[in-house]
Tab-separated table of C-alpha atoms and ligand atoms in Angstrom:
chain	number	residue	atom	x	y	z
A	1	MET	CA	187.747	141.811	30.727
A	2	THR	CA	188.840	145.004	31.580
A	3	ILE	CA	187.397	147.973	29.993
A	4	THR	CA	190.401	150.925	29.590
A	5	ASN	CA	188.440	152.205	25.562
A	6	PRO	CA	184.987	154.069	26.107
A	7	ARG	CA	184.333	151.841	22.862
A	8	ASP	CA	184.558	148.843	25.105
A	9	LEU	CA	181.825	149.733	27.352
A	10	PRO	CA	178.616	147.350	26.920
A	11	LYS	CA	175.777	148.701	24.613
A	12	ILE	CA	172.466	149.585	27.359
A	13	ASP	CA	170.409	146.583	24.788
A	14	GLU	CA	173.148	143.874	25.871
A	15	PHE	CA	174.060	144.708	29.073
A	16	ILE	CA	170.541	145.018	30.862
A	17	GLY	CA	169.313	141.654	28.396
A	18	ASP	CA	171.982	139.928	30.611
A	19	GLU	CA	170.114	137.257	32.934
A	20	CYS	CA	172.118	138.942	35.739
A	21	PHE	CA	169.662	141.341	35.518
A	22	ALA	CA	166.442	139.157	35.532
A	23	GLU	CA	165.819	139.676	39.015
A	24	ALA	CA	166.335	143.148	39.459
A	25	ILE	CA	163.912	143.854	36.798
A	26	GLU	CA	161.445	141.906	38.511
A	27	THR	CA	161.821	143.413	41.968
A	28	PHE	CA	162.538	147.239	40.750
A	29	GLY	CA	160.951	147.223	37.512
A	30	TYR	CA	161.826	148.007	33.841
A	31	MET	CA	162.011	151.457	33.870
A	32	PRO	CA	164.234	152.077	36.909
A	33	THR	CA	166.660	149.228	36.063
A	34	ILE	CA	167.476	150.502	32.568
A	35	LYS	CA	167.658	154.314	34.151
A	36	THR	CA	170.031	153.437	36.410
A	37	ALA	CA	172.278	151.549	33.787
A	38	ARG	CA	172.403	154.413	31.895
A	39	ALA	CA	173.525	156.178	34.910
A	40	VAL	CA	176.580	153.506	35.466
A	41	ILE	CA	177.410	153.223	32.193
A	42	ASP	CA	177.610	157.277	31.110
A	43	GLU	CA	179.408	157.756	34.740
A	44	ALA	CA	181.699	154.883	33.500
A	45	ARG	CA	182.385	156.487	30.363
A	46	SER	CA	183.256	159.808	31.316
A	47	THR	CA	185.689	158.653	33.919
A	48	LEU	CA	187.335	156.957	30.697
A	49	LEU	CA	187.572	160.318	28.979
A	50	ASN	CA	188.963	162.063	31.679
A	51	GLN	CA	191.386	159.526	32.452
A	52	GLY	CA	192.410	159.789	28.882
A	53	GLU	CA	193.074	162.859	28.821
A	54	CYS	CA	194.799	162.768	32.339
A	55	ASN	CA	197.081	160.102	31.180
A	56	ALA	CA	198.649	161.832	28.491
A	57	THR	CA	199.971	164.843	31.251
A	58	CYS	CA	200.083	163.263	33.830
A	59	HIS	CA	200.635	159.515	35.891
A	60	PRO	CA	198.147	157.124	35.620
A	61	SER	CA	196.406	156.821	38.571
A	62	THR	CA	197.670	153.707	40.021
A	63	LYS	CA	195.022	151.696	42.340
A	64	GLU	CA	191.878	151.582	41.080
A	65	THR	CA	190.317	148.340	40.504
A	66	PRO	CA	189.547	147.671	37.009
A	67	LEU	CA	187.138	148.234	35.484
A	68	THR	CA	184.720	145.546	33.896
A	69	CYS	CA	181.271	144.338	32.674
A	70	GLU	CA	181.021	142.491	36.471
A	71	LEU	CA	181.819	145.698	38.266
A	72	LEU	CA	179.816	147.712	36.080
A	73	THR	CA	176.464	145.158	36.870
A	74	GLN	CA	177.718	145.768	40.757
A	75	ARG	CA	177.528	149.379	40.253
A	76	VAL	CA	173.909	149.285	39.066
A	77	LEU	CA	172.663	146.731	41.235
A	78	GLU	CA	173.510	148.161	44.920
A	79	ARG	CA	172.224	151.761	43.590
A	80	LEU	CA	168.866	150.174	42.754
A	81	ALA	CA	168.465	148.697	46.119
A	82	ARG	CA	169.549	152.062	47.803
A	83	ASP	CA	167.300	153.755	46.009
A	84	ALA	CA	164.342	151.611	46.274
A	85	LYS	CA	165.372	151.812	50.253
A	86	PRO	CA	161.792	153.223	51.280
A	87	GLY	CA	161.950	156.475	52.467
A	88	ILE	CA	159.858	155.780	56.159
A	89	ARG	CA	160.671	152.372	57.049
A	90	PRO	CA	160.544	150.423	60.958
A	91	VAL	CA	163.466	151.778	62.934
A	92	ILE	CA	164.598	149.999	66.327
A	93	ASN	CA	164.183	152.803	69.177
A	94	ALA	CA	166.203	152.264	71.729
A	95	THR	CA	166.588	155.434	73.409
A	96	GLY	CA	164.195	154.990	75.824
A	97	VAL	CA	162.277	157.642	74.265
A	98	ILE	CA	158.084	156.565	74.488
A	99	LEU	CA	156.963	159.932	72.510
A	100	HIS	CA	159.899	160.317	70.328
A	101	THR	CA	158.206	163.305	67.832
A	102	ASN	CA	161.487	162.161	64.888
A	103	LEU	CA	160.325	158.443	64.653
A	104	GLY	CA	156.837	158.773	64.521
A	105	ARG	CA	155.388	159.673	68.392
A	106	ALA	CA	153.250	156.540	69.236
A	107	PRO	CA	153.297	153.302	67.718
A	108	PHE	CA	149.973	151.109	67.386
A	109	SER	CA	149.888	147.639	68.551
A	110	LYS	CA	149.046	144.822	66.137
A	111	LYS	CA	145.614	144.593	66.710
A	112	VAL	CA	145.494	148.155	65.890
A	113	ALA	CA	147.788	147.904	63.008
A	114	ASP	CA	145.964	144.858	62.081
A	115	ALA	CA	142.336	146.506	62.193
A	116	VAL	CA	144.499	150.091	59.936
A	117	TYR	CA	145.404	146.772	57.222
A	118	GLU	CA	141.880	145.604	57.054
A	119	VAL	CA	140.016	148.539	56.209
A	120	ALA	CA	143.045	150.073	53.788
A	121	SER	CA	143.343	147.088	51.629
A	122	THR	CA	139.779	146.632	50.931
A	123	TYR	CA	136.339	149.075	50.387
A	124	SER	CA	134.530	150.242	54.129
A	125	SER	CA	132.031	151.746	55.866
A	126	LEU	CA	133.911	155.189	56.132
A	127	GLU	CA	130.923	156.827	55.235
A	128	TYR	CA	127.427	154.547	54.803
A	129	ASP	CA	125.050	153.882	56.915
A	130	PHE	CA	123.638	150.719	56.461
A	131	GLU	CA	120.301	152.074	58.761
A	132	GLN	CA	119.788	154.206	56.433
A	133	LYS	CA	121.724	152.655	53.403
A	134	SER	CA	122.866	156.323	52.094
A	135	ARG	CA	125.736	158.418	52.695
A	136	GLY	CA	126.868	158.920	57.007
A	137	HIS	CA	129.566	160.865	58.103
A	138	ARG	CA	132.919	159.151	58.212
A	139	ASN	CA	133.153	160.690	62.042
A	140	THR	CA	130.610	159.107	63.772
A	141	HIS	CA	132.119	156.413	64.704
A	142	VAL	CA	135.103	157.948	66.797
A	143	GLU	CA	132.508	160.566	67.740
A	144	LYS	CA	130.283	158.119	69.829
A	145	LEU	CA	132.511	156.682	71.376
A	146	LEU	CA	134.464	160.009	72.666
A	147	CYS	CA	131.229	161.023	73.991
A	148	GLU	CA	130.634	157.735	75.468
A	149	LEU	CA	134.098	157.587	76.887
A	150	LEU	CA	134.909	160.739	78.016
A	151	ASN	CA	130.744	161.470	78.979
A	152	VAL	CA	131.069	164.650	77.222
A	153	GLU	CA	127.771	165.904	75.064
A	154	ALA	CA	129.969	166.257	71.498
A	155	ALA	CA	133.192	165.738	70.051
A	156	ILE	CA	135.060	166.116	67.036
A	157	VAL	CA	137.523	164.785	64.938
A	158	VAL	CA	140.128	166.700	62.510
A	159	ASN	CA	144.171	165.625	61.419
A	160	ASN	CA	146.167	166.605	63.972
A	161	ASN	CA	146.056	169.537	67.214
A	162	ALA	CA	147.297	172.228	65.704
A	163	ALA	CA	144.374	171.688	63.217
A	164	GLY	CA	141.589	171.431	65.827
A	165	VAL	CA	142.857	174.942	68.196
A	166	MET	CA	142.802	176.024	64.886
A	167	LEU	CA	138.597	175.601	63.927
A	168	VAL	CA	138.308	175.935	67.749
A	169	LEU	CA	138.932	179.380	67.175
A	170	SER	CA	138.232	179.872	63.813
A	171	THR	CA	134.196	178.936	64.493
A	172	LEU	CA	134.444	180.312	68.132
A	173	ALA	CA	136.535	183.717	68.114
A	174	ARG	CA	136.417	185.429	64.593
A	175	ASP	CA	137.074	188.592	64.783
A	176	ARG	CA	137.012	188.681	68.021
A	177	GLU	CA	138.723	188.843	71.486
A	178	VAL	CA	140.275	185.502	73.195
A	179	ILE	CA	141.984	186.381	76.175
A	180	VAL	CA	144.898	184.281	77.498
A	181	SER	CA	147.710	184.548	80.097
A	182	ARG	CA	150.608	185.890	78.638
A	183	GLY	CA	152.375	182.741	81.156
A	184	GLU	CA	150.932	180.647	78.125
A	185	LEU	CA	151.551	181.730	75.034
A	186	VAL	CA	153.994	179.054	74.258
A	187	GLU	CA	155.601	177.269	71.326
A	188	ILE	CA	155.429	173.918	71.431
A	189	GLY	CA	157.859	172.936	68.476
A	190	GLY	CA	157.502	172.076	64.633
A	191	SER	CA	156.279	175.840	64.605
A	192	PHE	CA	153.290	175.608	66.733
A	193	ARG	CA	152.852	179.050	68.106
A	194	ILE	CA	149.815	180.042	70.320
A	195	PRO	CA	150.037	183.742	68.923
A	196	GLU	CA	150.389	182.679	65.528
A	197	ILE	CA	148.152	180.609	65.513
A	198	MET	CA	145.471	182.390	66.480
A	199	GLU	CA	146.686	185.229	63.655
A	200	GLU	CA	146.207	183.113	61.513
A	201	SER	CA	142.653	181.867	62.605
A	202	ARG	CA	141.873	185.731	63.202
A	203	ALA	CA	140.734	185.354	66.774
A	204	ILE	CA	141.964	188.836	68.514
A	205	LEU	CA	144.626	187.790	71.263
A	206	ARG	CA	144.353	189.460	74.325
A	207	GLY	CA	147.215	188.384	76.442
A	208	VAL	CA	146.728	189.159	80.301
A	209	GLY	CA	148.848	189.273	83.064
A	210	THR	CA	152.733	188.345	83.050
A	211	THR	CA	154.843	185.575	81.921
A	212	ASN	CA	155.118	184.190	85.341
A	213	ARG	CA	151.977	185.627	87.099
A	214	THR	CA	148.767	186.043	85.916
A	215	HIS	CA	145.532	186.633	88.354
A	216	LEU	CA	141.834	186.248	87.940
A	217	HIS	CA	141.296	190.003	88.622
A	218	ASP	CA	143.704	189.868	85.506
A	219	TYR	CA	141.430	188.178	83.388
A	220	GLU	CA	138.119	190.688	85.034
A	221	ARG	CA	139.654	194.120	84.011
A	222	VAL	CA	139.558	193.121	79.960
A	223	LEU	CA	136.149	191.043	80.100
A	224	THR	CA	134.448	193.314	77.537
A	225	ASP	CA	131.904	192.821	74.709
A	226	GLU	CA	134.441	192.414	72.268
A	227	THR	CA	135.636	189.259	74.287
A	228	ALA	CA	134.839	185.339	72.767
A	229	ALA	CA	136.549	183.257	74.550
A	230	LEU	CA	139.132	182.708	77.218
A	231	LEU	CA	141.344	180.136	76.677
A	232	ARG	CA	143.829	178.229	78.565
A	233	VAL	CA	147.103	176.610	76.817
A	234	HIS	CA	149.171	173.832	78.466
A	235	THR	CA	152.543	174.410	78.054
A	236	SER	CA	153.360	171.422	77.404
A	237	ASN	CA	157.741	171.103	77.285
A	238	PHE	CA	158.475	173.986	79.348
A	239	ARG	CA	157.829	174.763	82.951
A	240	LEU	CA	157.666	178.326	84.721
A	241	ILE	CA	159.570	177.646	88.801
A	242	GLY	CA	159.755	180.257	91.268
A	243	PHE	CA	157.670	183.034	91.870
A	244	THR	CA	154.408	182.063	89.695
A	245	LYS	CA	150.940	182.318	90.054
A	246	SER	CA	148.526	181.366	87.826
A	247	VAL	CA	144.814	180.867	87.639
A	248	SER	CA	143.113	177.185	88.834
A	249	THR	CA	140.926	176.080	85.842
A	250	LYS	CA	138.533	175.635	88.326
A	251	GLU	CA	137.720	179.794	88.321
A	252	LEU	CA	138.623	180.196	85.026
A	253	ALA	CA	135.716	178.128	84.338
A	254	ASN	CA	133.386	179.683	86.330
A	255	LEU	CA	134.531	183.072	85.277
A	256	ALA	CA	133.807	182.175	81.509
A	257	HIS	CA	130.480	180.746	82.527
A	258	GLU	CA	129.231	184.141	84.398
A	259	HIS	CA	130.382	186.087	81.373
A	260	ASP	CA	128.264	183.128	79.145
A	261	LEU	CA	131.398	182.728	77.246
A	262	PRO	CA	133.530	179.573	76.571
A	263	LEU	CA	136.594	178.612	78.346
A	264	ILE	CA	138.774	176.855	75.789
A	265	TYR	CA	141.237	174.800	77.230
A	266	ASP	CA	143.837	173.324	74.218
A	267	LEU	CA	145.204	170.196	76.496
A	268	GLY	CA	148.167	168.887	74.046
A	269	SER	CA	149.056	165.679	75.248
A	270	GLY	CA	145.512	164.052	75.736
A	271	CYS	CA	146.319	161.440	78.762
A	272	LEU	CA	142.662	158.871	79.241
A	273	SER	CA	144.757	156.957	81.279
A	274	PRO	CA	144.328	157.553	85.183
A	275	GLN	CA	147.980	155.238	85.821
A	276	LEU	CA	149.400	157.030	83.471
A	277	ALA	CA	148.558	159.882	84.962
A	278	ALA	CA	149.384	158.639	88.298
A	279	LEU	CA	153.170	159.249	86.654
A	280	LEU	CA	153.308	161.681	85.185
A	281	THR	CA	151.936	163.824	88.358
A	282	ASP	CA	151.823	167.528	86.406
A	283	GLU	CA	150.034	166.260	83.561
A	284	PRO	CA	146.851	167.124	83.404
A	285	THR	CA	143.996	164.452	82.095
A	286	VAL	CA	141.263	164.981	79.790
A	287	ALA	CA	139.040	163.365	82.166
A	288	SER	CA	140.052	166.704	85.543
A	289	ALA	CA	139.422	169.064	82.246
A	290	ILE	CA	135.642	168.006	81.966
A	291	GLU	CA	135.247	168.239	85.561
A	292	ASP	CA	136.575	171.610	86.055
A	293	GLY	CA	133.951	172.796	83.756
A	294	VAL	CA	135.900	173.838	80.330
A	295	ASP	CA	133.627	173.711	77.368
A	296	VAL	CA	136.139	172.831	74.738
A	297	ILE	CA	139.488	170.487	75.099
A	298	CYS	CA	141.420	170.072	71.942
A	299	PHE	CA	143.856	167.310	72.235
A	300	SER	CA	146.320	165.366	69.909
A	301	GLY	CA	145.591	161.654	69.334
A	302	ASP	CA	149.178	160.608	69.101
A	303	LYS	CA	150.579	162.122	72.324
A	304	LEU	CA	150.063	160.621	76.112
A	305	LEU	CA	146.798	158.563	74.400
A	306	GLY	CA	148.848	156.371	71.779
A	307	GLY	CA	146.996	156.802	69.472
A	308	PRO	CA	147.217	158.069	65.237
A	309	GLN	CA	148.062	161.511	64.937
A	310	ALA	CA	144.725	162.954	65.278
A	311	GLY	CA	142.972	166.691	66.989
A	312	ILE	CA	140.315	165.964	69.190
A	313	ILE	CA	138.197	168.620	70.294
A	314	VAL	CA	135.436	167.210	72.782
A	315	GLY	CA	132.654	169.588	75.367
A	316	LYS	CA	129.580	171.280	75.018
A	317	GLU	CA	127.281	170.737	71.684
A	318	ARG	CA	126.237	174.165	71.717
A	319	TYR	CA	129.900	175.615	70.423
A	320	ILE	CA	130.842	172.518	68.709
A	321	SER	CA	127.613	171.905	66.611
A	322	ALA	CA	129.058	175.208	64.349
A	323	MET	CA	132.732	173.615	63.753
A	324	ARG	CA	130.547	170.725	61.987
A	325	GLU	CA	129.305	173.507	59.592
A	326	HIS	CA	132.722	175.324	59.131
A	327	PRO	CA	134.600	174.873	55.991
A	328	LEU	CA	137.813	174.382	57.506
A	329	LEU	CA	136.747	170.787	58.573
A	330	ARG	CA	136.476	169.384	55.289
A	331	ALA	CA	140.050	170.722	55.153
A	332	PHE	CA	141.483	169.331	58.151
A	333	ARG	CA	139.522	166.187	58.409
A	334	CYS	CA	140.945	163.166	58.618
A	335	ASP	CA	142.153	160.113	56.983
A	336	LYS	CA	140.688	156.208	57.228
A	337	MET	CA	143.505	154.988	58.176
A	338	THR	CA	143.239	157.583	60.834
A	339	LEU	CA	140.140	156.949	61.812
A	340	VAL	CA	139.907	153.284	61.843
A	341	ALA	CA	143.257	153.700	64.420
A	342	LEU	CA	141.648	156.594	66.265
A	343	GLU	CA	138.510	154.311	67.080
A	344	TYR	CA	140.117	151.020	67.653
A	345	THR	CA	142.344	152.983	70.356
A	346	LEU	CA	138.989	154.506	71.757
A	347	ARG	CA	137.807	151.370	72.261
A	348	LEU	CA	141.051	149.652	74.522
A	349	TYR	CA	140.150	152.888	76.603
A	350	PHE	CA	137.244	151.235	78.095
A	351	ASP	CA	138.666	148.819	79.976
A	352	ASP	CA	142.147	150.390	82.413
A	353	GLU	CA	143.460	147.366	81.791
A	354	MET	CA	142.840	146.567	78.663
A	355	ALA	CA	144.547	149.572	77.324
A	356	ARG	CA	147.423	148.927	79.468
A	357	ARG	CA	148.120	146.477	77.536
A	358	HIS	CA	147.318	147.135	74.101
A	359	VAL	CA	148.485	150.512	74.160
A	360	PRO	CA	152.013	150.657	73.192
A	361	ILE	CA	153.198	153.648	75.386
A	362	LEU	CA	151.378	152.695	78.111
A	363	SER	CA	152.537	149.142	78.472
A	364	MET	CA	156.046	151.147	77.650
A	365	ALA	CA	155.402	154.024	80.411
A	366	LEU	CA	154.013	151.449	82.836
A	367	VAL	CA	156.392	147.679	83.285
A	368	GLU	CA	157.541	148.443	86.960
A	369	PRO	CA	161.481	148.580	86.598
A	370	GLU	CA	162.275	145.583	88.356
A	371	GLU	CA	160.445	144.005	85.127
A	372	LEU	CA	162.298	145.666	82.542
A	373	LYS	CA	165.822	145.470	84.727
A	374	ARG	CA	165.476	141.623	83.651
A	375	ARG	CA	164.801	141.617	80.589
A	376	THR	CA	167.992	144.194	80.372
A	377	GLU	CA	170.303	141.990	82.152
A	378	LEU	CA	168.571	138.753	79.877
A	379	PHE	CA	169.572	140.698	77.129
A	380	ALA	CA	173.218	141.691	78.438
A	381	ASP	CA	173.636	137.669	78.839
A	382	LYS	CA	173.071	137.259	75.160
A	383	LEU	CA	175.539	140.005	74.615
A	384	ARG	CA	178.085	137.947	76.768
A	385	MET	CA	177.928	134.380	74.718
A	386	HIS	CA	178.295	136.707	71.605
A	387	ASP	CA	182.057	137.802	73.135
A	388	ILE	CA	180.381	141.860	73.652
A	389	GLN	CA	180.675	143.213	76.914
A	390	ALA	CA	177.661	144.342	78.354
A	391	THR	CA	176.804	146.518	81.287
A	392	VAL	CA	173.279	146.979	83.594
A	393	GLU	CA	172.809	150.253	84.568
A	394	PRO	CA	170.463	152.353	86.116
A	395	SER	CA	168.919	154.545	84.043
A	396	SER	CA	166.156	157.918	83.317
A	397	MET	CA	163.439	158.014	81.315
A	398	VAL	CA	161.515	161.071	79.550
A	399	MET	CA	158.141	160.133	78.308
A	400	GLY	CA	158.886	162.955	75.051
A	401	GLY	CA	156.250	164.435	72.327
A	402	GLY	CA	156.339	167.924	74.854
A	403	THR	CA	155.415	166.165	78.217
A	404	ALA	CA	156.353	166.153	80.942
A	405	PRO	CA	159.131	168.125	80.411
A	406	GLU	CA	160.927	167.527	84.083
A	407	LEU	CA	160.144	164.089	84.601
A	408	TYR	CA	162.800	162.160	85.473
A	409	LEU	CA	161.498	158.222	85.740
A	410	GLU	CA	163.799	155.359	86.933
A	411	SER	CA	165.085	152.911	84.073
A	412	TRP	CA	167.685	150.584	83.299
A	413	ALA	CA	170.197	150.577	79.813
A	414	CYS	CA	172.194	148.047	78.319
A	415	VAL	CA	175.799	149.816	78.273
A	416	ILE	CA	178.057	148.465	76.049
A	417	ASP	CA	181.718	150.198	76.081
A	418	PRO	CA	183.254	150.219	72.460
A	419	ALA	CA	186.893	150.834	74.237
A	420	LEU	CA	187.176	147.450	76.279
A	421	HIS	CA	186.383	145.430	72.860
A	422	LYS	CA	189.870	144.646	70.922
A	423	GLY	CA	190.136	145.735	67.079
A	424	ALA	CA	186.499	147.271	67.927
A	425	PRO	CA	185.350	150.860	65.999
A	426	SER	CA	185.271	153.842	67.779
A	427	PRO	CA	181.295	154.546	69.464
A	428	SER	CA	180.726	157.029	67.020
A	429	VAL	CA	181.318	155.263	63.838
A	430	ILE	CA	179.220	151.476	65.556
A	431	ASP	CA	176.918	154.749	66.379
A	432	SER	CA	176.472	155.159	62.660
A	433	ASN	CA	176.914	151.732	61.880
A	434	LEU	CA	173.399	150.736	63.607
A	435	ARG	CA	171.939	154.158	61.662
A	436	ALA	CA	173.064	151.971	58.814
A	437	SER	CA	171.699	149.040	59.487
A	438	SER	CA	168.335	147.435	57.426
A	439	ARG	CA	166.317	147.805	60.266
A	440	PRO	CA	168.437	151.038	61.751
A	441	VAL	CA	168.989	151.161	65.633
A	442	ILE	CA	168.971	154.617	67.230
A	443	CYS	CA	170.309	155.329	70.163
A	444	ARG	CA	172.037	157.048	72.726
A	445	LEU	CA	175.746	157.702	72.845
A	446	ILE	CA	177.242	159.649	76.279
A	447	GLN	CA	180.895	159.748	76.946
A	448	ASP	CA	181.748	157.179	74.405
A	449	ARG	CA	179.425	154.533	75.756
A	450	LEU	CA	176.420	153.639	73.958
A	451	PHE	CA	173.253	153.091	76.092
A	452	PHE	CA	170.257	150.976	74.880
A	453	ASP	CA	167.401	151.198	76.725
A	454	LEU	CA	164.822	147.878	76.319
A	455	ARG	CA	161.791	149.989	77.386
A	456	THR	CA	160.901	151.388	73.452
A	457	VAL	CA	161.843	148.161	72.264
A	458	ARG	CA	159.615	145.437	71.230
A	459	CYS	CA	160.374	142.117	72.301
A	460	ASP	CA	160.093	140.513	68.822
A	461	GLU	CA	162.928	142.884	67.732
A	462	GLU	CA	165.233	141.731	70.290
A	463	ASP	CA	167.026	139.193	68.302
A	464	LEU	CA	167.391	141.989	65.525
A	465	LEU	CA	169.225	144.456	67.583
A	466	ILE	CA	172.097	141.764	68.545
A	467	ASP	CA	172.436	141.091	64.956
A	468	ASN	CA	172.755	144.736	64.112
A	469	LEU	CA	174.785	145.099	67.061
A	470	LEU	CA	177.334	142.429	66.169
A	471	HIS	CA	177.353	143.328	62.793
A	472	ALA	CA	178.145	147.377	63.401
A	473	MET	CA	181.269	146.076	65.932
A	474	LYS	CA	182.970	143.822	63.272
A	475	THR	CA	182.978	145.997	60.439
A	476	GLU	CA	184.424	149.690	60.273
A	477	SER	CA	182.146	152.853	58.320
A	478	ARG	CA	179.407	150.989	56.361
A	479	SER	CA	178.394	154.701	55.084
B	1	PLP	C1	151.726	169.498	70.827
B	1	PLP	C2	150.534	170.483	71.202
B	1	PLP	C3	149.790	171.147	69.997
B	1	PLP	C4	149.673	170.354	68.688
B	1	PLP	O1	149.236	169.321	68.298
B	1	PLP	P1	149.855	168.426	67.284
B	1	PLP	O2	148.519	167.038	67.127
B	1	PLP	O3	151.373	167.984	67.164
B	1	PLP	O4	149.328	169.285	65.715
B	1	PLP	C5	149.132	171.762	70.009
B	1	PLP	N1	149.258	172.255	71.545
B	1	PLP	C6	149.969	172.299	72.836
B	1	PLP	C7	149.423	172.728	74.202
B	1	PLP	C8	150.775	170.595	72.229
B	1	PLP	O5	151.229	170.449	73.599
């Protein structure tokens, strides 16, 4: 029955009592369902009232779907489903960018994800010492592993690398000077800026050299009793080329040690894999920084290490022990899920081959181009079976996550040109349909063609990707 008069709108209790809402109430809860139903009925009421006024003065609108109880029900169910969509949900990353900052940086392997689930879904030994039957410290588990793995005296773990740098500077250099090359006063993105972090930690920045050239004597000249430390910052997502000069890490370490000062190195990416280091030629590794004599090294858990978001500080006990007592450590401490993920990820690194197989960012980065090409060809074959014309073309890949900004490595992409498909929506509509899928697909749209790089797509996501693509190419905008 078409409803034309606001008085004919259903009463909320009767409306929601209908059995077609039973499942919705079970899934979304009674309160959200009734709230949504109320909103839909209220909106329908205002529309009817407006139309009433409008009909008196202007032509009645003709083309509207007649308002019925069924239509109201449908609107409520659709809105409930839309609102219940989680904000953070899995996506298929077909961009080929391995450490995509907007897509959650490093994905976990099933092994690591399972471990997190196991520990997070019940009680755990997070801060329990079995031998002493007393309180332990949440960080000891990972810190022991880091010392063993990297052959360092001490380690400490916080929420992210920004917090790590902050803790190091606050502990070692509060109200004292820290010498940094002007070529390393960088902004990393996400508002991490070296001068600002230093200001927050109350370390006094002593910039030396120029943007492009810094010499050892630049550091030597400003060393005084006020100096607390020398700081080196990896310029991560930015490179200087041409007439440049910087001091080697080893020389800096020697200079610091001659004055009994620590050299701090904000390494950023934290590459632990020799195989990955060989691929990303100009990314410094944690091992090389240790070898060069750096006293305190900070790096991220979720960049080239491939673990959870975390800030890892390793180095000499004499500097790190004070950080354990610092009140900021309590503010920056990690959650158990992070610590479990980090522990399991670190354990994999005791064997290069195991790390390569089970740390997803390593598997993705180190896959042989020929193997990726074969996989992409099989994928294109499957698409052709569904009448989608797909070609396999050479492409390039970047690591992302602010690492190796100049490095483009050989890769392969499956390419679709919507113009070759009669009746298909425009490239940008297909692209937005893909992003609107229940498992959103993020690909690259270049000159009206869609590029899918399978390097960052899990094998078990391929079929879903194909389903989503078929759907995206059939429908007009799904908005
Ligand atoms: C990425 C990065 C940071 C910030 O690390 P988060 O873990 O994202 O907080 C700090 N310093 C450098 C050099 C970086 O590359």
